[in-house]
Amino acid sequence: MTPGTLTRRLCATTLLAQAMSVFFGTLVAWRLAGTAGDPRAGAYLWGGLVLTALCVLAAGALRSRVGILLGWLAQFLTLAAGLVLPAMLVVAGLFGFLWWLCLSQGTRMDRLTAQRQAQADDPATDDTATDRESE
């Protein structure tokens, strides 16, 4: 199943907001590690930048199922980033919930929109035709 227009918009918005949160979390982890003299500071920076890019890439790929899979991967990697910076657990929980909500409700709304469009296009269900017949 490919996501509908509303699902894509909701999910893309969520992923782009997540990308900004991950980016700023990356800067925090990088600077904290840098001031503590942790040699992994560079790895934190590059890992976070890759995760940020993954969120943006997933948002752009939402026209296919690959975008959905990349979005789920971004959710799980954001959760894993909580091992480096515990505040990322809050970010992962918030955006993971939003991602699931946008997928489930967006799909539902796209389905309802398609049903209403099909009813509007079907002359047998046209309300004006039945109103004229009853007169």
PDB file of C-alpha atoms in Angstrom:
ATOM      1  CA  MET A   1       0.000   0.000   0.000  1.00  0.00           C
ATOM      2  CA  THR A   2       1.359   3.402  -0.915  1.00  0.00           C
ATOM      3  CA  PRO A   3       0.434   6.227   1.420  1.00  0.00           C
ATOM      4  CA  GLY A   4      -2.196   8.726   0.365  1.00  0.00           C
ATOM      5  CA  THR A   5      -1.729  12.464   0.090  1.00  0.00           C
ATOM      6  CA  LEU A   6      -2.815  13.325   3.616  1.00  0.00           C
ATOM      7  CA  THR A   7      -0.771  10.494   5.127  1.00  0.00           C
ATOM      8  CA  ARG A   8       2.311  11.681   3.238  1.00  0.00           C
ATOM      9  CA  ARG A   9       1.837  15.251   4.410  1.00  0.00           C
ATOM     10  CA  LEU A  10       1.343  14.301   8.054  1.00  0.00           C
ATOM     11  CA  CYS A  11       4.240  11.850   8.095  1.00  0.00           C
ATOM     12  CA  ALA A  12       6.586  14.207   6.241  1.00  0.00           C
ATOM     13  CA  THR A  13       5.829  16.979   8.717  1.00  0.00           C
ATOM     14  CA  THR A  14       6.562  14.629  11.597  1.00  0.00           C
ATOM     15  CA  LEU A  15       9.827  13.440  10.058  1.00  0.00           C
ATOM     16  CA  LEU A  16      11.043  16.959   9.298  1.00  0.00           C
ATOM     17  CA  ALA A  17      10.312  18.102  12.850  1.00  0.00           C
ATOM     18  CA  GLN A  18      12.096  14.990  14.089  1.00  0.00           C
ATOM     19  CA  ALA A  19      15.074  15.810  11.873  1.00  0.00           C
ATOM     20  CA  MET A  20      15.382  19.220  13.529  1.00  0.00           C
ATOM     21  CA  SER A  21      15.151  17.698  17.013  1.00  0.00           C
ATOM     22  CA  VAL A  22      17.739  15.045  16.167  1.00  0.00           C
ATOM     23  CA  PHE A  23      20.036  17.674  14.680  1.00  0.00           C
ATOM     24  CA  PHE A  24      19.944  19.814  17.815  1.00  0.00           C
ATOM     25  CA  GLY A  25      20.335  16.725  19.994  1.00  0.00           C
ATOM     26  CA  THR A  26      23.366  15.815  17.906  1.00  0.00           C
ATOM     27  CA  LEU A  27      24.940  19.189  18.566  1.00  0.00           C
ATOM     28  CA  VAL A  28      24.344  18.765  22.300  1.00  0.00           C
ATOM     29  CA  ALA A  29      25.887  15.274  22.378  1.00  0.00           C
ATOM     30  CA  TRP A  30      28.840  16.418  20.295  1.00  0.00           C
ATOM     31  CA  ARG A  31      29.621  19.421  22.494  1.00  0.00           C
ATOM     32  CA  LEU A  32      29.120  17.521  25.749  1.00  0.00           C
ATOM     33  CA  ALA A  33      31.482  14.812  24.565  1.00  0.00           C
ATOM     34  CA  GLY A  34      33.944  17.409  23.253  1.00  0.00           C
ATOM     35  CA  THR A  35      34.119  19.317  26.533  1.00  0.00           C
ATOM     36  CA  ALA A  36      34.534  16.085  28.482  1.00  0.00           C
ATOM     37  CA  GLY A  37      37.409  15.059  26.216  1.00  0.00           C
ATOM     38  CA  ASP A  38      35.544  11.983  24.943  1.00  0.00           C
ATOM     39  CA  PRO A  39      37.232  10.696  21.776  1.00  0.00           C
ATOM     40  CA  ARG A  40      33.828   9.581  20.440  1.00  0.00           C
ATOM     41  CA  ALA A  41      32.646  13.194  19.961  1.00  0.00           C
ATOM     42  CA  GLY A  42      33.240  13.047  16.207  1.00  0.00           C
ATOM     43  CA  ALA A  43      31.337   9.769  15.950  1.00  0.00           C
ATOM     44  CA  TYR A  44      28.398  11.342  17.783  1.00  0.00           C
ATOM     45  CA  LEU A  45      28.402  14.251  15.367  1.00  0.00           C
ATOM     46  CA  TRP A  46      28.529  12.110  12.218  1.00  0.00           C
ATOM     47  CA  GLY A  47      26.065   9.548  13.546  1.00  0.00           C
ATOM     48  CA  GLY A  48      23.579  12.273  14.382  1.00  0.00           C
ATOM     49  CA  LEU A  49      24.028  13.954  11.017  1.00  0.00           C
ATOM     50  CA  VAL A  50      23.374  10.640   9.267  1.00  0.00           C
ATOM     51  CA  LEU A  51      20.228  10.131  11.345  1.00  0.00           C
ATOM     52  CA  THR A  52      19.106  13.669  10.520  1.00  0.00           C
ATOM     53  CA  ALA A  53      19.676  12.982   6.818  1.00  0.00           C
ATOM     54  CA  LEU A  54      17.745   9.714   7.130  1.00  0.00           C
ATOM     55  CA  CYS A  55      14.739  11.581   8.527  1.00  0.00           C
ATOM     56  CA  VAL A  56      14.836  14.060   5.637  1.00  0.00           C
ATOM     57  CA  LEU A  57      15.336  11.271   3.082  1.00  0.00           C
ATOM     58  CA  ALA A  58      12.411   9.303   4.524  1.00  0.00           C
ATOM     59  CA  ALA A  59      10.199  12.403   4.339  1.00  0.00           C
ATOM     60  CA  GLY A  60      11.049  12.788   0.674  1.00  0.00           C
ATOM     61  CA  ALA A  61      10.534   9.094  -0.122  1.00  0.00           C
ATOM     62  CA  LEU A  62       7.008   8.842   1.278  1.00  0.00           C
ATOM     63  CA  ARG A  63       5.459   8.351  -2.163  1.00  0.00           C
ATOM     64  CA  SER A  64       6.371   4.668  -1.856  1.00  0.00           C
ATOM     65  CA  ARG A  65       6.559   1.961   0.769  1.00  0.00           C
ATOM     66  CA  VAL A  66      10.310   2.573   1.033  1.00  0.00           C
ATOM     67  CA  GLY A  67       9.601   5.929   2.666  1.00  0.00           C
ATOM     68  CA  ILE A  68       7.450   4.235   5.318  1.00  0.00           C
ATOM     69  CA  LEU A  69      10.185   1.680   6.017  1.00  0.00           C
ATOM     70  CA  LEU A  70      12.821   4.419   6.221  1.00  0.00           C
ATOM     71  CA  GLY A  71      10.536   6.324   8.594  1.00  0.00           C
ATOM     72  CA  TRP A  72      10.277   3.316  10.900  1.00  0.00           C
ATOM     73  CA  LEU A  73      14.066   2.892  10.719  1.00  0.00           C
ATOM     74  CA  ALA A  74      14.477   6.537  11.723  1.00  0.00           C
ATOM     75  CA  GLN A  75      12.187   5.945  14.713  1.00  0.00           C
ATOM     76  CA  PHE A  76      14.201   2.958  15.934  1.00  0.00           C
ATOM     77  CA  LEU A  77      17.559   4.682  15.400  1.00  0.00           C
ATOM     78  CA  THR A  78      16.321   7.733  17.298  1.00  0.00           C
ATOM     79  CA  LEU A  79      15.401   5.407  20.147  1.00  0.00           C
ATOM     80  CA  ALA A  80      18.892   3.875  19.975  1.00  0.00           C
ATOM     81  CA  ALA A  81      20.386   7.384  20.148  1.00  0.00           C
ATOM     82  CA  GLY A  82      18.978   7.499  23.666  1.00  0.00           C
ATOM     83  CA  LEU A  83      21.972   5.356  24.684  1.00  0.00           C
ATOM     84  CA  VAL A  84      24.262   8.292  23.896  1.00  0.00           C
ATOM     85  CA  LEU A  85      22.031  11.147  25.039  1.00  0.00           C
ATOM     86  CA  PRO A  86      19.221  10.078  27.405  1.00  0.00           C
ATOM     87  CA  ALA A  87      17.106  13.091  26.426  1.00  0.00           C
ATOM     88  CA  MET A  88      16.751  11.461  22.999  1.00  0.00           C
ATOM     89  CA  LEU A  89      14.527   8.852  24.645  1.00  0.00           C
ATOM     90  CA  VAL A  90      11.923  11.575  25.127  1.00  0.00           C
ATOM     91  CA  VAL A  91      12.358  12.672  21.507  1.00  0.00           C
ATOM     92  CA  ALA A  92      12.069   9.056  20.338  1.00  0.00           C
ATOM     93  CA  GLY A  93       8.934   8.476  22.404  1.00  0.00           C
ATOM     94  CA  LEU A  94       7.257  11.656  21.237  1.00  0.00           C
ATOM     95  CA  PHE A  95       8.065  11.317  17.550  1.00  0.00           C
ATOM     96  CA  GLY A  96       7.530   7.553  17.540  1.00  0.00           C
ATOM     97  CA  PHE A  97       4.012   8.115  18.832  1.00  0.00           C
ATOM     98  CA  LEU A  98       3.414  10.931  16.335  1.00  0.00           C
ATOM     99  CA  TRP A  99       4.733   8.760  13.496  1.00  0.00           C
ATOM    100  CA  TRP A 100       2.391   5.908  14.396  1.00  0.00           C
ATOM    101  CA  LEU A 101      -0.531   8.306  14.848  1.00  0.00           C
ATOM    102  CA  CYS A 102       0.078  10.019  11.494  1.00  0.00           C
ATOM    103  CA  LEU A 103       0.311   6.669   9.716  1.00  0.00           C
ATOM    104  CA  SER A 104      -2.814   5.196  11.269  1.00  0.00           C
ATOM    105  CA  GLN A 105      -5.036   8.273  11.213  1.00  0.00           C
ATOM    106  CA  GLY A 106      -3.724   9.560   7.893  1.00  0.00           C
ATOM    107  CA  THR A 107      -4.504   6.223   6.251  1.00  0.00           C
ATOM    108  CA  ARG A 108      -7.973   6.285   7.785  1.00  0.00           C
ATOM    109  CA  MET A 109      -8.613   9.834   6.568  1.00  0.00           C
ATOM    110  CA  ASP A 110      -7.304   9.011   3.079  1.00  0.00           C
ATOM    111  CA  ARG A 111      -9.666   6.031   2.943  1.00  0.00           C
ATOM    112  CA  LEU A 112     -12.642   8.194   3.978  1.00  0.00           C
ATOM    113  CA  THR A 113     -11.715  10.833   1.407  1.00  0.00           C
ATOM    114  CA  ALA A 114     -11.564   8.182  -1.321  1.00  0.00           C
ATOM    115  CA  GLN A 115     -14.978   6.813  -0.289  1.00  0.00           C
ATOM    116  CA  ARG A 116     -16.540  10.272  -0.363  1.00  0.00           C
ATOM    117  CA  GLN A 117     -14.962  10.993  -3.728  1.00  0.00           C
ATOM    118  CA  ALA A 118     -16.295   7.698  -5.094  1.00  0.00           C
ATOM    119  CA  GLN A 119     -19.766   8.534  -3.799  1.00  0.00           C
ATOM    120  CA  ALA A 120     -19.617  11.982  -5.358  1.00  0.00           C
ATOM    121  CA  ASP A 121     -18.565  10.494  -8.715  1.00  0.00           C
ATOM    122  CA  ASP A 122     -21.255   7.773  -8.647  1.00  0.00           C
ATOM    123  CA  PRO A 123     -24.536   9.090 -10.133  1.00  0.00           C
ATOM    124  CA  ALA A 124     -26.544   6.360  -8.376  1.00  0.00           C
ATOM    125  CA  THR A 125     -25.660   7.851  -4.993  1.00  0.00           C
ATOM    126  CA  ASP A 126     -26.143  11.445  -6.051  1.00  0.00           C
ATOM    127  CA  ASP A 127     -28.366  13.139  -3.467  1.00  0.00           C
ATOM    128  CA  THR A 128     -29.730  15.666  -5.933  1.00  0.00           C
ATOM    129  CA  ALA A 129     -31.009  12.919  -8.244  1.00  0.00           C
ATOM    130  CA  THR A 130     -32.900  11.218  -5.394  1.00  0.00           C
ATOM    131  CA  ASP A 131     -34.304  14.561  -4.246  1.00  0.00           C
ATOM    132  CA  ARG A 132     -35.687  15.251  -7.733  1.00  0.00           C
ATOM    133  CA  GLU A 133     -37.241  11.800  -7.953  1.00  0.00           C
ATOM    134  CA  SER A 134     -39.072  12.210  -4.649  1.00  0.00           C
ATOM    135  CA  GLU A 135     -40.757  15.455  -5.784  1.00  0.00           C
TER     136      GLU A 135
END
